[in-house]
mmCIF file with all atom_site columns, N, CA and C in Angstrom:
data_model
loop_
_atom_site.group_PDB
_atom_site.id
_atom_site.type_symbol
_atom_site.label_atom_id
_atom_site.label_alt_id
_atom_site.label_comp_id
_atom_site.label_asym_id
_atom_site.label_entity_id
_atom_site.label_seq_id
_atom_site.pdbx_PDB_ins_code
_atom_site.Cartn_x
_atom_site.Cartn_y
_atom_site.Cartn_z
_atom_site.occupancy
_atom_site.B_iso_or_equiv
_atom_site.pdbx_formal_charge
_atom_site.auth_seq_id
_atom_site.auth_comp_id
_atom_site.auth_asym_id
_atom_site.auth_atom_id
_atom_site.pdbx_PDB_model_num
ATOM 1   N N  . MET A 1 1  ? 0.722   -1.311 -0.154 1.00 84.00 ? 1  MET A N  1
ATOM 2   C CA . MET A 1 1  ? 0.304   -0.646 0.054  1.00 84.00 ? 1  MET A CA 1
ATOM 3   C C  . MET A 1 1  ? 0.659   1.381  0.188  1.00 84.00 ? 1  MET A C  1
ATOM 4   N N  . ASN A 1 2  ? 0.539   2.263  -0.610 1.00 92.00 ? 2  ASN A N  1
ATOM 5   C CA . ASN A 1 2  ? 1.652   3.981  -0.750 1.00 92.00 ? 2  ASN A CA 1
ATOM 6   C C  . ASN A 1 2  ? 0.721   4.928  -0.761 1.00 92.00 ? 2  ASN A C  1
ATOM 7   N N  . TYR A 1 3  ? 0.909   4.916  0.465  1.00 93.00 ? 3  TYR A N  1
ATOM 8   C CA . TYR A 1 3  ? 0.168   5.468  1.750  1.00 93.00 ? 3  TYR A CA 1
ATOM 9   C C  . TYR A 1 3  ? 0.476   6.588  1.195  1.00 93.00 ? 3  TYR A C  1
ATOM 10  N N  . ARG A 1 4  ? 1.476   7.515  0.300  1.00 95.00 ? 4  ARG A N  1
ATOM 11  C CA . ARG A 1 4  ? 1.315   8.713  0.165  1.00 95.00 ? 4  ARG A CA 1
ATOM 12  C C  . ARG A 1 4  ? 0.257   8.622  -0.900 1.00 95.00 ? 4  ARG A C  1
ATOM 13  N N  . LEU A 1 5  ? 0.407   7.457  -2.340 1.00 95.00 ? 5  LEU A N  1
ATOM 14  C CA . LEU A 1 5  ? -0.592  7.789  -3.615 1.00 95.00 ? 5  LEU A CA 1
ATOM 15  C C  . LEU A 1 5  ? -1.531  7.962  -2.180 1.00 95.00 ? 5  LEU A C  1
ATOM 16  N N  . LEU A 1 6  ? -2.103  7.578  -1.587 1.00 95.00 ? 6  LEU A N  1
ATOM 17  C CA . LEU A 1 6  ? -3.683  7.729  -1.229 1.00 95.00 ? 6  LEU A CA 1
ATOM 18  C C  . LEU A 1 6  ? -3.773  8.795  -0.626 1.00 95.00 ? 6  LEU A C  1
ATOM 19  N N  . GLY A 1 7  ? -3.161  9.508  0.217  1.00 96.00 ? 7  GLY A N  1
ATOM 20  C CA . GLY A 1 7  ? -3.021  10.509 0.475  1.00 96.00 ? 7  GLY A CA 1
ATOM 21  C C  . GLY A 1 7  ? -2.982  11.717 -0.412 1.00 96.00 ? 7  GLY A C  1
ATOM 22  N N  . GLU A 1 8  ? -2.248  11.236 -0.875 1.00 96.00 ? 8  GLU A N  1
ATOM 23  C CA . GLU A 1 8  ? -2.061  13.238 -2.511 1.00 96.00 ? 8  GLU A CA 1
ATOM 24  C C  . GLU A 1 8  ? -3.968  12.775 -3.315 1.00 96.00 ? 8  GLU A C  1
ATOM 25  N N  . LYS A 1 9  ? -4.606  11.300 -3.149 1.00 96.00 ? 9  LYS A N  1
ATOM 26  C CA . LYS A 1 9  ? -6.093  11.349 -3.639 1.00 96.00 ? 9  LYS A CA 1
ATOM 27  C C  . LYS A 1 9  ? -6.609  11.763 -2.567 1.00 96.00 ? 9  LYS A C  1
ATOM 28  N N  . ILE A 1 10 ? -6.799  11.452 -1.317 1.00 97.00 ? 10 ILE A N  1
ATOM 29  C CA . ILE A 1 10 ? -7.521  12.345 -0.696 1.00 97.00 ? 10 ILE A CA 1
ATOM 30  C C  . ILE A 1 10 ? -7.351  14.156 -0.565 1.00 97.00 ? 10 ILE A C  1
ATOM 31  N N  . LYS A 1 11 ? -6.110  14.398 -0.542 1.00 97.00 ? 11 LYS A N  1
ATOM 32  C CA . LYS A 1 11 ? -5.979  15.595 -1.075 1.00 97.00 ? 11 LYS A CA 1
ATOM 33  C C  . LYS A 1 11 ? -6.998  16.264 -1.995 1.00 97.00 ? 11 LYS A C  1
ATOM 34  N N  . LYS A 1 12 ? -6.622  15.475 -2.988 1.00 97.00 ? 12 LYS A N  1
ATOM 35  C CA . LYS A 1 12 ? -7.207  16.200 -4.213 1.00 97.00 ? 12 LYS A CA 1
ATOM 36  C C  . LYS A 1 12 ? -8.459  16.305 -4.123 1.00 97.00 ? 12 LYS A C  1
ATOM 37  N N  . GLU A 1 13 ? -9.236  15.067 -3.964 1.00 97.00 ? 13 GLU A N  1
ATOM 38  C CA . GLU A 1 13 ? -11.029 14.602 -3.352 1.00 97.00 ? 13 GLU A CA 1
ATOM 39  C C  . GLU A 1 13 ? -10.973 16.223 -2.517 1.00 97.00 ? 13 GLU A C  1
ATOM 40  N N  . ARG A 1 14 ? -10.854 16.244 -1.638 1.00 97.00 ? 14 ARG A N  1
ATOM 41  C CA . ARG A 1 14 ? -10.743 17.216 -0.168 1.00 97.00 ? 14 ARG A CA 1
ATOM 42  C C  . ARG A 1 14 ? -11.095 18.399 -1.510 1.00 97.00 ? 14 ARG A C  1
ATOM 43  N N  . ILE A 1 15 ? -9.520  18.907 -2.467 1.00 98.00 ? 15 ILE A N  1
ATOM 44  C CA . ILE A 1 15 ? -9.975  19.897 -2.802 1.00 98.00 ? 15 ILE A CA 1
ATOM 45  C C  . ILE A 1 15 ? -10.934 20.506 -4.120 1.00 98.00 ? 15 ILE A C  1
ATOM 46  N N  . ASN A 1 16 ? -11.062 19.314 -4.204 1.00 97.00 ? 16 ASN A N  1
ATOM 47  C CA . ASN A 1 16 ? -11.928 19.525 -5.182 1.00 97.00 ? 16 ASN A CA 1
ATOM 48  C C  . ASN A 1 16 ? -13.632 19.662 -4.685 1.00 97.00 ? 16 ASN A C  1
ATOM 49  N N  . ARG A 1 17 ? -14.014 19.801 -3.637 1.00 97.00 ? 17 ARG A N  1
ATOM 50  C CA . ARG A 1 17 ? -14.984 19.894 -2.625 1.00 97.00 ? 17 ARG A CA 1
ATOM 51  C C  . ARG A 1 17 ? -14.888 21.116 -1.975 1.00 97.00 ? 17 ARG A C  1
ATOM 52  N N  . GLY A 1 18 ? -14.144 21.549 -2.311 1.00 97.00 ? 18 GLY A N  1
ATOM 53  C CA . GLY A 1 18 ? -13.379 22.950 -1.206 1.00 97.00 ? 18 GLY A CA 1
ATOM 54  C C  . GLY A 1 18 ? -13.596 22.984 0.004  1.00 97.00 ? 18 GLY A C  1
ATOM 55  N N  . LEU A 1 19 ? -12.776 21.848 0.488  1.00 98.00 ? 19 LEU A N  1
ATOM 56  C CA . LEU A 1 19 ? -13.372 21.687 1.764  1.00 98.00 ? 19 LEU A CA 1
ATOM 57  C C  . LEU A 1 19 ? -11.040 21.843 2.514  1.00 98.00 ? 19 LEU A C  1
ATOM 58  N N  . THR A 1 20 ? -11.221 22.671 3.798  1.00 98.00 ? 20 THR A N  1
ATOM 59  C CA . THR A 1 20 ? -10.244 22.897 4.086  1.00 98.00 ? 20 THR A CA 1
ATOM 60  C C  . THR A 1 20 ? -10.229 21.495 5.449  1.00 98.00 ? 20 THR A C  1
ATOM 61  N N  . GLN A 1 21 ? -8.961  21.364 5.180  1.00 98.00 ? 21 GLN A N  1
ATOM 62  C CA . GLN A 1 21 ? -8.449  20.340 6.477  1.00 98.00 ? 21 GLN A CA 1
ATOM 63  C C  . GLN A 1 21 ? -9.394  19.572 7.394  1.00 98.00 ? 21 GLN A C  1
ATOM 64  N N  . GLU A 1 22 ? -9.531  21.422 8.073  1.00 98.00 ? 22 GLU A N  1
ATOM 65  C CA . GLU A 1 22 ? -10.350 21.190 9.126  1.00 98.00 ? 22 GLU A CA 1
ATOM 66  C C  . GLU A 1 22 ? -12.041 21.073 8.904  1.00 98.00 ? 22 GLU A C  1
ATOM 67  N N  . GLU A 1 23 ? -12.555 21.648 7.823  1.00 98.00 ? 23 GLU A N  1
ATOM 68  C CA . GLU A 1 23 ? -14.007 21.537 8.009  1.00 98.00 ? 23 GLU A CA 1
ATOM 69  C C  . GLU A 1 23 ? -13.974 19.889 7.195  1.00 98.00 ? 23 GLU A C  1
ATOM 70  N N  . LEU A 1 24 ? -13.043 18.775 6.869  1.00 98.00 ? 24 LEU A N  1
ATOM 71  C CA . LEU A 1 24 ? -13.006 17.209 6.616  1.00 98.00 ? 24 LEU A CA 1
ATOM 72  C C  . LEU A 1 24 ? -12.530 16.928 7.430  1.00 98.00 ? 24 LEU A C  1
ATOM 73  N N  . ALA A 1 25 ? -11.852 17.617 8.671  1.00 98.00 ? 25 ALA A N  1
ATOM 74  C CA . ALA A 1 25 ? -11.672 16.102 9.703  1.00 98.00 ? 25 ALA A CA 1
ATOM 75  C C  . ALA A 1 25 ? -12.538 16.891 10.806 1.00 98.00 ? 25 ALA A C  1
ATOM 76  N N  . GLU A 1 26 ? -13.600 18.398 11.034 1.00 98.00 ? 26 GLU A N  1
ATOM 77  C CA . GLU A 1 26 ? -14.832 18.347 11.906 1.00 98.00 ? 26 GLU A CA 1
ATOM 78  C C  . GLU A 1 26 ? -15.823 17.437 11.019 1.00 98.00 ? 26 GLU A C  1
ATOM 79  N N  . LYS A 1 27 ? -16.043 17.399 10.247 1.00 97.00 ? 27 LYS A N  1
ATOM 80  C CA . LYS A 1 27 ? -17.368 17.002 9.977  1.00 97.00 ? 27 LYS A CA 1
ATOM 81  C C  . LYS A 1 27 ? -17.220 14.771 9.572  1.00 97.00 ? 27 LYS A C  1
ATOM 82  N N  . ALA A 1 28 ? -15.361 14.278 9.870  1.00 97.00 ? 28 ALA A N  1
ATOM 83  C CA . ALA A 1 28 ? -15.169 13.217 9.787  1.00 97.00 ? 28 ALA A CA 1
ATOM 84  C C  . ALA A 1 28 ? -15.194 12.503 11.643 1.00 97.00 ? 28 ALA A C  1
ATOM 85  N N  . ASN A 1 29 ? -14.972 13.510 11.590 1.00 98.00 ? 29 ASN A N  1
ATOM 86  C CA . ASN A 1 29 ? -14.516 13.479 12.797 1.00 98.00 ? 29 ASN A CA 1
ATOM 87  C C  . ASN A 1 29 ? -13.844 12.981 13.693 1.00 98.00 ? 29 ASN A C  1
ATOM 88  N N  . LEU A 1 30 ? -12.577 13.377 13.134 1.00 98.00 ? 30 LEU A N  1
ATOM 89  C CA . LEU A 1 30 ? -11.168 13.024 12.660 1.00 98.00 ? 30 LEU A CA 1
ATOM 90  C C  . LEU A 1 30 ? -10.690 14.646 13.448 1.00 98.00 ? 30 LEU A C  1
ATOM 91  N N  . SER A 1 31 ? -8.757  13.928 13.911 1.00 97.00 ? 31 SER A N  1
ATOM 92  C CA . SER A 1 31 ? -8.063  15.380 14.376 1.00 97.00 ? 31 SER A CA 1
ATOM 93  C C  . SER A 1 31 ? -7.680  16.120 12.900 1.00 97.00 ? 31 SER A C  1
ATOM 94  N N  . VAL A 1 32 ? -7.508  17.774 12.725 1.00 97.00 ? 32 VAL A N  1
ATOM 95  C CA . VAL A 1 32 ? -6.527  17.998 11.790 1.00 97.00 ? 32 VAL A CA 1
ATOM 96  C C  . VAL A 1 32 ? -5.517  17.283 11.188 1.00 97.00 ? 32 VAL A C  1
ATOM 97  N N  . SER A 1 33 ? -4.677  17.222 12.945 1.00 97.00 ? 33 SER A N  1
ATOM 98  C CA . SER A 1 33 ? -3.009  16.941 12.319 1.00 97.00 ? 33 SER A CA 1
ATOM 99  C C  . SER A 1 33 ? -3.050  15.335 12.005 1.00 97.00 ? 33 SER A C  1
ATOM 100 N N  . PHE A 1 34 ? -4.344  14.601 12.135 1.00 98.00 ? 34 PHE A N  1
ATOM 101 C CA . PHE A 1 34 ? -4.275  13.172 11.705 1.00 98.00 ? 34 PHE A CA 1
ATOM 102 C C  . PHE A 1 34 ? -4.387  13.454 9.731  1.00 98.00 ? 34 PHE A C  1
ATOM 103 N N  . ILE A 1 35 ? -5.503  14.663 9.731  1.00 98.00 ? 35 ILE A N  1
ATOM 104 C CA . ILE A 1 35 ? -5.299  14.652 8.129  1.00 98.00 ? 35 ILE A CA 1
ATOM 105 C C  . ILE A 1 35 ? -4.150  14.617 7.413  1.00 98.00 ? 35 ILE A C  1
ATOM 106 N N  . GLY A 1 36 ? -4.091  15.670 8.029  1.00 97.00 ? 36 GLY A N  1
ATOM 107 C CA . GLY A 1 36 ? -2.563  16.367 7.398  1.00 97.00 ? 36 GLY A CA 1
ATOM 108 C C  . GLY A 1 36 ? -1.867  15.620 7.295  1.00 97.00 ? 36 GLY A C  1
ATOM 109 N N  . GLN A 1 37 ? -1.437  14.483 7.961  1.00 97.00 ? 37 GLN A N  1
ATOM 110 C CA . GLN A 1 37 ? -0.514  13.100 8.320  1.00 97.00 ? 37 GLN A CA 1
ATOM 111 C C  . GLN A 1 37 ? -0.960  12.576 7.299  1.00 97.00 ? 37 GLN A C  1
ATOM 112 N N  . ILE A 1 38 ? -2.481  12.639 6.746  1.00 97.00 ? 38 ILE A N  1
ATOM 113 C CA . ILE A 1 38 ? -2.279  10.846 6.080  1.00 97.00 ? 38 ILE A CA 1
ATOM 114 C C  . ILE A 1 38 ? -2.167  12.103 4.925  1.00 97.00 ? 38 ILE A C  1
ATOM 115 N N  . GLU A 1 39 ? -2.895  12.887 4.725  1.00 97.00 ? 39 GLU A N  1
ATOM 116 C CA . GLU A 1 39 ? -2.646  13.413 3.711  1.00 97.00 ? 39 GLU A CA 1
ATOM 117 C C  . GLU A 1 39 ? -1.263  13.730 2.178  1.00 97.00 ? 39 GLU A C  1
ATOM 118 N N  . ARG A 1 40 ? 0.365   13.708 3.891  1.00 97.00 ? 40 ARG A N  1
ATOM 119 C CA . ARG A 1 40 ? 1.203   13.664 3.690  1.00 97.00 ? 40 ARG A CA 1
ATOM 120 C C  . ARG A 1 40 ? 1.667   12.717 3.542  1.00 97.00 ? 40 ARG A C  1
ATOM 121 N N  . GLY A 1 41 ? 1.167   11.687 3.457  1.00 95.00 ? 41 GLY A N  1
ATOM 122 C CA . GLY A 1 41 ? 1.547   9.718  3.447  1.00 95.00 ? 41 GLY A CA 1
ATOM 123 C C  . GLY A 1 41 ? 2.479   9.202  4.894  1.00 95.00 ? 41 GLY A C  1
ATOM 124 N N  . GLU A 1 42 ? 2.436   10.468 6.113  1.00 95.00 ? 42 GLU A N  1
ATOM 125 C CA . GLU A 1 42 ? 2.689   9.950  7.340  1.00 95.00 ? 42 GLU A CA 1
ATOM 126 C C  . GLU A 1 42 ? 2.240   9.412  8.601  1.00 95.00 ? 42 GLU A C  1
ATOM 127 N N  . ARG A 1 43 ? 1.116   9.133  7.612  1.00 94.00 ? 43 ARG A N  1
ATOM 128 C CA . ARG A 1 43 ? 0.309   7.827  9.139  1.00 94.00 ? 43 ARG A CA 1
ATOM 129 C C  . ARG A 1 43 ? -0.235  7.216  7.982  1.00 94.00 ? 43 ARG A C  1
ATOM 130 N N  . LYS A 1 44 ? -0.180  5.510  8.174  1.00 93.00 ? 44 LYS A N  1
ATOM 131 C CA . LYS A 1 44 ? -1.077  4.568  7.848  1.00 93.00 ? 44 LYS A CA 1
ATOM 132 C C  . LYS A 1 44 ? -2.615  5.006  8.673  1.00 93.00 ? 44 LYS A C  1
ATOM 133 N N  . LEU A 1 45 ? -3.452  4.351  7.827  1.00 90.00 ? 45 LEU A N  1
ATOM 134 C CA . LEU A 1 45 ? -5.156  5.062  8.161  1.00 90.00 ? 45 LEU A CA 1
ATOM 135 C C  . LEU A 1 45 ? -6.185  3.322  8.442  1.00 90.00 ? 45 LEU A C  1
ATOM 136 N N  . SER A 1 46 ? -7.125  3.467  9.656  1.00 93.00 ? 46 SER A N  1
ATOM 137 C CA . SER A 1 46 ? -7.510  2.010  9.600  1.00 93.00 ? 46 SER A CA 1
ATOM 138 C C  . SER A 1 46 ? -9.077  2.131  8.466  1.00 93.00 ? 46 SER A C  1
ATOM 139 N N  . VAL A 1 47 ? -9.752  1.050  8.156  1.00 93.00 ? 47 VAL A N  1
ATOM 140 C CA . VAL A 1 47 ? -10.259 1.237  7.254  1.00 93.00 ? 47 VAL A CA 1
ATOM 141 C C  . VAL A 1 47 ? -11.488 1.511  8.144  1.00 93.00 ? 47 VAL A C  1
ATOM 142 N N  . ASP A 1 48 ? -11.448 2.221  9.347  1.00 95.00 ? 48 ASP A N  1
ATOM 143 C CA . ASP A 1 48 ? -13.054 2.751  10.190 1.00 95.00 ? 48 ASP A CA 1
ATOM 144 C C  . ASP A 1 48 ? -12.584 4.322  9.713  1.00 95.00 ? 48 ASP A C  1
ATOM 145 N N  . ALA A 1 49 ? -11.633 4.763  9.686  1.00 95.00 ? 49 ALA A N  1
ATOM 146 C CA . ALA A 1 49 ? -10.938 6.021  8.909  1.00 95.00 ? 49 ALA A CA 1
ATOM 147 C C  . ALA A 1 49 ? -11.486 6.250  7.915  1.00 95.00 ? 49 ALA A C  1
ATOM 148 N N  . LEU A 1 50 ? -10.810 5.426  6.816  1.00 95.00 ? 50 LEU A N  1
ATOM 149 C CA . LEU A 1 50 ? -10.443 5.417  5.524  1.00 95.00 ? 50 LEU A CA 1
ATOM 150 C C  . LEU A 1 50 ? -12.136 5.917  5.150  1.00 95.00 ? 50 LEU A C  1
ATOM 151 N N  . ALA A 1 51 ? -12.903 5.136  5.465  1.00 95.00 ? 51 ALA A N  1
ATOM 152 C CA . ALA A 1 51 ? -14.438 5.036  6.085  1.00 95.00 ? 51 ALA A CA 1
ATOM 153 C C  . ALA A 1 51 ? -14.985 6.359  5.489  1.00 95.00 ? 51 ALA A C  1
ATOM 154 N N  . LYS A 1 52 ? -14.582 6.484  7.251  1.00 96.00 ? 52 LYS A N  1
ATOM 155 C CA . LYS A 1 52 ? -15.167 8.438  7.924  1.00 96.00 ? 52 LYS A CA 1
ATOM 156 C C  . LYS A 1 52 ? -15.212 8.911  6.700  1.00 96.00 ? 52 LYS A C  1
ATOM 157 N N  . ILE A 1 53 ? -13.496 9.127  6.013  1.00 97.00 ? 53 ILE A N  1
ATOM 158 C CA . ILE A 1 53 ? -12.915 10.542 4.799  1.00 97.00 ? 53 ILE A CA 1
ATOM 159 C C  . ILE A 1 53 ? -13.707 10.467 4.351  1.00 97.00 ? 53 ILE A C  1
ATOM 160 N N  . GLY A 1 54 ? -13.868 9.103  2.971  1.00 96.00 ? 54 GLY A N  1
ATOM 161 C CA . GLY A 1 54 ? -14.900 8.278  2.088  1.00 96.00 ? 54 GLY A CA 1
ATOM 162 C C  . GLY A 1 54 ? -16.672 8.922  2.294  1.00 96.00 ? 54 GLY A C  1
ATOM 163 N N  . ASN A 1 55 ? -17.498 8.329  2.952  1.00 96.00 ? 55 ASN A N  1
ATOM 164 C CA . ASN A 1 55 ? -18.228 9.338  3.399  1.00 96.00 ? 55 ASN A CA 1
ATOM 165 C C  . ASN A 1 55 ? -18.778 10.397 3.634  1.00 96.00 ? 55 ASN A C  1
ATOM 166 N N  . THR A 1 56 ? -17.171 10.968 3.982  1.00 97.00 ? 56 THR A N  1
ATOM 167 C CA . THR A 1 56 ? -17.090 13.099 3.879  1.00 97.00 ? 56 THR A CA 1
ATOM 168 C C  . THR A 1 56 ? -17.326 13.032 2.345  1.00 97.00 ? 56 THR A C  1
ATOM 169 N N  . LEU A 1 57 ? -16.422 12.699 1.980  1.00 97.00 ? 57 LEU A N  1
ATOM 170 C CA . LEU A 1 57 ? -16.139 13.115 0.439  1.00 97.00 ? 57 LEU A CA 1
ATOM 171 C C  . LEU A 1 57 ? -17.325 12.538 -0.461 1.00 97.00 ? 57 LEU A C  1
ATOM 172 N N  . GLY A 1 58 ? -17.922 11.521 -0.188 1.00 95.00 ? 58 GLY A N  1
ATOM 173 C CA . GLY A 1 58 ? -18.765 11.026 -0.856 1.00 95.00 ? 58 GLY A CA 1
ATOM 174 C C  . GLY A 1 58 ? -18.453 9.783  -1.916 1.00 95.00 ? 58 GLY A C  1
ATOM 175 N N  . ILE A 1 59 ? -17.343 9.293  -1.644 1.00 95.00 ? 59 ILE A N  1
ATOM 176 C CA . ILE A 1 59 ? -16.887 8.429  -2.395 1.00 95.00 ? 59 ILE A CA 1
ATOM 177 C C  . ILE A 1 59 ? -16.083 7.550  -1.469 1.00 95.00 ? 59 ILE A C  1
ATOM 178 N N  . SER A 1 60 ? -16.270 6.411  -2.727 1.00 91.00 ? 60 SER A N  1
ATOM 179 C CA . SER A 1 60 ? -16.230 5.140  -1.882 1.00 91.00 ? 60 SER A CA 1
ATOM 180 C C  . SER A 1 60 ? -14.696 4.727  -1.446 1.00 91.00 ? 60 SER A C  1
ATOM 181 N N  . ALA A 1 61 ? -13.796 3.507  -0.429 1.00 84.00 ? 61 ALA A N  1
ATOM 182 C CA . ALA A 1 61 ? -13.077 3.501  -0.036 1.00 84.00 ? 61 ALA A CA 1
ATOM 183 C C  . ALA A 1 61 ? -12.419 2.627  -1.598 1.00 84.00 ? 61 ALA A C  1
ATOM 184 N N  . ASP A 1 62 ? -13.123 2.400  -2.289 1.00 87.00 ? 62 ASP A N  1
ATOM 185 C CA . ASP A 1 62 ? -12.080 1.666  -3.537 1.00 87.00 ? 62 ASP A CA 1
ATOM 186 C C  . ASP A 1 62 ? -11.464 1.983  -4.626 1.00 87.00 ? 62 ASP A C  1
ATOM 187 N N  . TYR A 1 63 ? -12.236 3.444  -4.592 1.00 88.00 ? 63 TYR A N  1
ATOM 188 C CA . TYR A 1 63 ? -11.948 3.974  -5.268 1.00 88.00 ? 63 TYR A CA 1
ATOM 189 C C  . TYR A 1 63 ? -10.526 5.151  -4.696 1.00 88.00 ? 63 TYR A C  1
ATOM 190 N N  . LEU A 1 64 ? -11.064 5.177  -3.274 1.00 86.00 ? 64 LEU A N  1
ATOM 191 C CA . LEU A 1 64 ? -9.235  6.212  -2.718 1.00 86.00 ? 64 LEU A CA 1
ATOM 192 C C  . LEU A 1 64 ? -8.320  4.826  -2.964 1.00 86.00 ? 64 LEU A C  1
ATOM 193 N N  . LEU A 1 65 ? -8.272  2.980  -3.151 1.00 86.00 ? 65 LEU A N  1
ATOM 194 C CA . LEU A 1 65 ? -7.428  2.617  -2.401 1.00 86.00 ? 65 LEU A CA 1
ATOM 195 C C  . LEU A 1 65 ? -6.949  2.219  -4.195 1.00 86.00 ? 65 LEU A C  1
#
């Protein structure tokens, strides 16, 4: 699993929807620092976190992976 590429996809989709990291974090019930670390590929994320982000962005986990 390439977490850097996953983070880049999440960032791209977040920006496409006009959301800041803060807004995504709040809507997905995750911390802002965690979102930043994911987008930079510095952290692995759980299936639960992936689902929360996907649901918030309106995209499937399959697309992100």
